[in-house]
Amino acid sequence: MSKRFVLTIAAGASIIVSGALLLLNWEKVFGDYRPIQTAKAVDKLEVGSQDLAKTTDRDDALHYMVKKGHLDGYIKLMNEKGYVLKEKDIDHNRLVFNNVQENQQSYYKRFARKYTMIEGKE
């Protein structure tokens, strides 16, 4: 057998095995988030060089993804909606925004190693 044939078979087998493992363990890898939308959000952050990407979870709740520690994109979005950052509570992973009429809290948590998921508000 030629080296090219062996390498092709080995590459194909490794793709099939890793795909099967991902399908069997997708809830552990992605949690409650939708895999395709989450992958698109990561692509927007990495390749598209955006600061903020929208995604939804299994229950269609809106979330925003940012790179780890870069909450400025979300804060800027909330400023555009008319909210002003009142408090950044790092101990409880919470951002508190103030509008003329109300206060709004947004909780965030780590996603994978490089990203942060923020509970979005419409």
XYZ file of N, CA and C in Angstrom:
366
model
N 0.834 -1.184 0.000
C 0.000 0.000 0.000
C 0.880 1.250 0.000
N 0.391 2.263 -0.646
C 1.176 3.494 -0.708
C 0.938 4.338 0.547
N 1.845 5.252 0.804
C 1.731 6.128 1.980
C 0.506 7.023 1.887
N 0.215 7.477 0.685
C -0.939 8.364 0.487
C -2.244 7.654 0.869
N -2.380 6.407 0.473
C -3.581 5.641 0.790
C -3.724 5.436 2.296
N -2.645 5.097 2.971
C -2.663 4.878 4.420
C -3.009 6.176 5.146
N -2.415 7.295 4.727
C -2.715 8.585 5.340
C -4.169 8.984 5.124
N -4.706 8.716 3.950
C -6.110 9.034 3.661
C -7.038 8.213 4.549
N -6.759 6.952 4.682
C -7.570 6.079 5.538
C -7.471 6.518 6.999
N -6.280 6.842 7.455
C -6.079 7.268 8.845
C -6.795 8.605 9.108
N -6.706 9.532 8.182
C -7.383 10.824 8.351
C -8.900 10.644 8.355
N -9.407 9.827 7.452
C -10.847 9.565 7.407
C -11.346 8.895 8.676
N -10.585 7.935 9.172
C -10.978 7.241 10.395
C -10.967 8.187 11.592
N -9.960 9.050 11.658
C -9.913 9.983 12.795
C -11.050 11.002 12.730
N -11.434 11.440 11.550
C -12.575 12.352 11.409
C -13.867 11.668 11.836
N -14.043 10.435 11.440
C -15.256 9.695 11.808
C -15.314 9.462 13.307
N -14.212 9.066 13.911
C -14.181 8.799 15.351
C -14.419 10.085 16.137
N -13.738 11.180 15.763
C -13.942 12.444 16.498
C -15.348 12.983 16.297
N -15.915 12.828 15.111
C -17.301 13.240 14.876
C -18.279 12.434 15.713
N -18.046 11.135 15.805
C -18.917 10.284 16.620
C -18.821 10.648 18.097
N -17.604 10.911 18.567
C -17.445 11.316 19.968
C -18.125 12.656 20.244
N -18.043 13.575 19.292
C -18.701 14.866 19.448
C -20.217 14.709 19.476
N -20.757 13.846 18.613
C -22.206 13.624 18.606
C -22.687 12.962 19.897
N -21.896 12.059 20.436
C -22.283 11.377 21.664
C -22.184 12.285 22.884
N -21.260 13.242 22.863
C -21.013 14.090 24.024
C -21.312 15.569 23.759
N -22.210 15.872 22.835
C -22.418 17.271 22.463
C -22.974 18.091 23.618
N -23.743 17.497 24.524
C -24.276 18.256 25.661
C -23.166 18.649 26.630
N -22.165 17.796 26.787
C -21.041 18.141 27.658
C -20.168 19.214 27.018
N -20.054 19.194 25.704
C -19.215 20.157 25.009
C -19.902 21.515 24.913
N -21.164 21.538 24.505
C -21.862 22.789 24.251
C -22.818 23.198 25.368
N -23.137 22.328 26.288
C -24.068 22.666 27.359
C -25.476 22.831 26.815
N -26.155 23.881 27.254
C -27.521 24.140 26.805
C -27.570 24.941 25.510
N -26.423 25.293 24.966
C -26.380 26.129 23.776
C -26.473 25.281 22.517
N -26.991 25.882 21.466
C -27.121 25.183 20.194
C -25.760 25.131 19.504
N -25.330 23.943 19.093
C -23.965 23.788 18.565
C -23.680 24.617 17.312
N -24.586 24.625 16.359
C -24.317 25.332 15.107
C -24.303 26.835 15.332
N -25.254 27.354 16.100
C -25.266 28.790 16.386
C -24.060 29.199 17.212
N -23.660 28.361 18.129
C -22.491 28.659 18.938
C -21.226 28.665 18.076
N -21.133 27.715 17.153
C -19.979 27.681 16.249
C -19.962 28.920 15.350
N -21.126 29.366 14.903
C -21.193 30.591 14.099
C -20.775 31.805 14.915
N -21.162 31.848 16.183
C -20.775 32.967 17.049
C -19.267 32.980 17.260
N -18.676 31.815 17.476
C -17.214 31.731 17.628
C -16.535 32.180 16.342
N -17.085 31.793 15.198
C -16.530 32.206 13.916
C -16.585 33.731 13.762
N -17.684 34.347 14.174
C -17.797 35.805 14.091
C -16.769 36.493 14.987
N -16.503 35.906 16.140
C -15.527 36.505 17.050
C -14.098 36.321 16.569
N -13.796 35.151 16.037
C -12.424 34.844 15.650
C -12.095 35.321 14.232
N -12.883 34.906 13.273
C -12.586 35.212 11.877
C -13.163 36.566 11.477
N -14.396 36.833 11.888
C -15.061 38.071 11.525
C -14.578 39.269 12.309
N -13.754 39.048 13.285
C -13.179 40.083 14.156
C -14.238 41.035 14.706
N -15.380 40.472 15.134
C -16.387 41.264 15.824
C -16.135 41.176 17.322
N -16.661 42.136 18.061
C -16.506 42.133 19.514
C -17.623 41.368 20.214
N -18.740 41.171 19.517
C -19.939 40.637 20.136
C -20.683 39.778 19.122
N -21.220 38.634 19.556
C -21.979 37.755 18.676
C -23.217 37.259 19.409
N -24.347 37.243 18.708
C -25.605 36.755 19.285
C -25.721 35.256 19.093
N -26.351 34.612 20.060
C -26.667 33.193 19.955
C -27.864 32.915 20.860
N -28.453 31.757 20.725
C -29.571 31.367 21.590
C -29.288 30.004 22.184
N -30.006 29.701 23.251
C -29.843 28.388 23.856
C -30.997 27.496 23.433
N -31.100 26.370 24.070
C -32.112 25.373 23.740
C -33.536 25.904 23.909
N -33.719 26.847 24.835
C -35.043 27.407 25.112
C -35.292 28.716 24.370
N -34.477 29.027 23.375
C -34.551 30.248 22.576
C -34.328 31.514 23.388
N -33.634 31.418 24.490
C -33.258 32.604 25.259
C -32.027 33.221 24.594
N -32.038 34.530 24.476
C -30.964 35.247 23.798
C -29.727 35.342 24.685
N -28.565 35.098 24.094
C -27.280 35.232 24.772
C -26.323 35.965 23.838
N -25.377 36.640 24.440
C -24.322 37.291 23.678
C -22.998 36.653 24.059
N -22.154 36.402 23.062
C -20.845 35.812 23.303
C -19.780 36.864 23.033
N -18.832 36.971 23.955
C -17.683 37.853 23.794
C -16.433 37.059 24.136
N -15.299 37.588 23.750
C -14.055 36.943 24.165
C -13.886 37.135 25.659
N -13.216 36.208 26.292
C -13.060 36.211 27.742
C -12.471 37.536 28.225
N -13.179 38.166 29.156
C -12.707 39.398 29.759
C -12.984 40.653 28.949
N -13.616 40.528 27.797
C -13.887 41.672 26.929
C -15.385 41.995 26.939
N -15.871 42.491 28.044
C -17.290 42.817 28.184
C -17.639 44.170 27.583
N -16.656 44.881 27.067
C -16.884 46.219 26.543
C -17.841 46.241 25.359
N -17.824 45.219 24.527
C -18.742 45.156 23.387
C -20.190 45.121 23.837
N -20.472 44.346 24.880
C -21.834 44.266 25.398
C -22.224 45.571 26.093
N -21.291 46.160 26.819
C -21.576 47.428 27.492
C -21.880 48.512 26.460
N -21.155 48.514 25.354
C -21.393 49.479 24.280
C -22.782 49.256 23.662
N -23.171 47.994 23.461
C -24.499 47.679 22.927
C -25.589 48.201 23.850
N -25.417 48.001 25.138
C -26.416 48.476 26.100
C -26.448 50.008 26.141
N -25.307 50.649 25.977
C -25.287 52.112 25.913
C -26.073 52.615 24.710
N -25.966 51.910 23.588
C -26.730 52.278 22.397
C -28.226 52.114 22.611
N -28.613 51.182 23.473
C -30.031 50.971 23.790
C -30.543 51.946 24.845
N -29.669 52.780 25.379
C -30.079 53.788 26.351
C -29.787 53.438 27.799
N -29.033 52.387 28.025
C -28.680 51.974 29.384
C -27.269 52.440 29.707
N -27.043 52.771 30.956
C -25.729 53.192 31.431
C -25.261 52.179 32.474
N -24.004 51.775 32.391
C -23.466 50.810 33.348
C -23.417 51.446 34.729
N -24.121 50.820 35.652
C -24.177 51.319 37.027
C -23.180 50.590 37.914
N -23.093 49.267 37.734
C -22.243 48.453 38.602
C -21.723 47.250 37.833
N -20.463 46.925 38.067
C -19.846 45.726 37.498
C -19.439 44.843 38.672
N -20.279 43.872 38.984
C -20.087 43.005 40.141
C -19.341 41.744 39.711
N -18.037 41.761 39.868
C -17.202 40.647 39.428
C -17.390 39.416 40.313
N -17.682 39.628 41.598
C -17.859 38.496 42.514
C -19.064 37.638 42.146
N -20.113 38.244 41.612
C -21.335 37.522 41.270
C -21.558 37.433 39.766
N -20.544 37.789 38.968
C -20.630 37.741 37.508
C -21.889 38.445 37.005
N -21.979 39.721 37.338
C -23.203 40.456 37.043
C -22.859 41.878 36.618
N -23.603 42.352 35.626
C -23.529 43.744 35.195
C -24.885 44.380 35.483
N -24.885 45.538 36.104
C -26.132 46.236 36.412
C -26.161 47.512 35.583
N -27.214 47.653 34.803
C -27.398 48.822 33.962
C -28.573 49.634 34.480
N -28.502 50.930 34.262
C -29.552 51.828 34.723
C -30.107 52.582 33.528
N -31.416 52.592 33.431
C -32.131 53.393 32.463
C -32.901 54.426 33.271
N -33.514 55.366 32.637
C -34.277 56.386 33.359
C -35.370 55.740 34.200
N -35.965 54.675 33.697
C -37.113 54.071 34.358
C -36.788 52.828 35.183
N -35.721 52.126 34.860
C -35.511 50.834 35.511
C -34.026 50.459 35.591
N -33.742 49.500 36.456
C -32.435 48.854 36.518
C -32.547 47.500 35.837
N -31.495 47.092 35.179
C -31.487 45.809 34.493
C -30.187 45.088 34.813
N -30.285 43.804 35.149
C -29.122 42.996 35.477
C -28.857 42.007 34.353
N -27.616 41.831 34.026
C -27.201 40.833 33.043
C -26.128 39.971 33.692
N -26.385 38.687 33.753
C -25.421 37.752 34.323
C -24.571 37.161 33.199
N -23.341 36.860 33.520
C -22.455 36.258 32.538
C -21.701 35.110 33.180
N -21.229 34.199 32.307
C -20.434 33.068 32.786
C -19.447 32.664 31.708
N -18.457 31.953 32.124
C -17.411 31.496 31.216
C -17.956 30.413 30.302
N -17.544 30.470 29.054
C -17.897 29.439 28.083
C -16.607 28.982 27.422
N -16.339 27.704 27.515
C -15.074 27.138 27.039
C -13.931 27.853 27.752
N -12.802 28.012 27.138
C -11.680 28.679 27.784
C -11.577 30.139 27.382
N -11.979 30.436 26.163
C -11.689 31.738 25.595
C -12.883 32.683 25.502
N -14.059 32.277 25.961
C -15.254 33.077 25.713
C -16.082 33.277 26.976
N -16.953 34.265 26.915
C -17.891 34.551 27.987
C -19.280 34.660 27.385
N -20.260 34.021 28.000
C -21.656 34.106 27.580
C -22.384 35.045 28.521
N -23.125 35.980 27.941
C -23.887 36.960 28.697
C -25.360 36.740 28.417
N -26.160 36.686 29.478
C -27.606 36.570 29.300
C -28.109 37.853 28.672
N -28.718 37.739 27.510
C -29.156 38.926 26.785
C -30.569 39.341 27.122
N -30.821 40.595 26.942
C -32.147 41.165 27.102
C -32.505 41.846 25.793
N -33.710 41.656 25.358
C -34.157 42.292 24.106
C -34.491 43.733 24.339
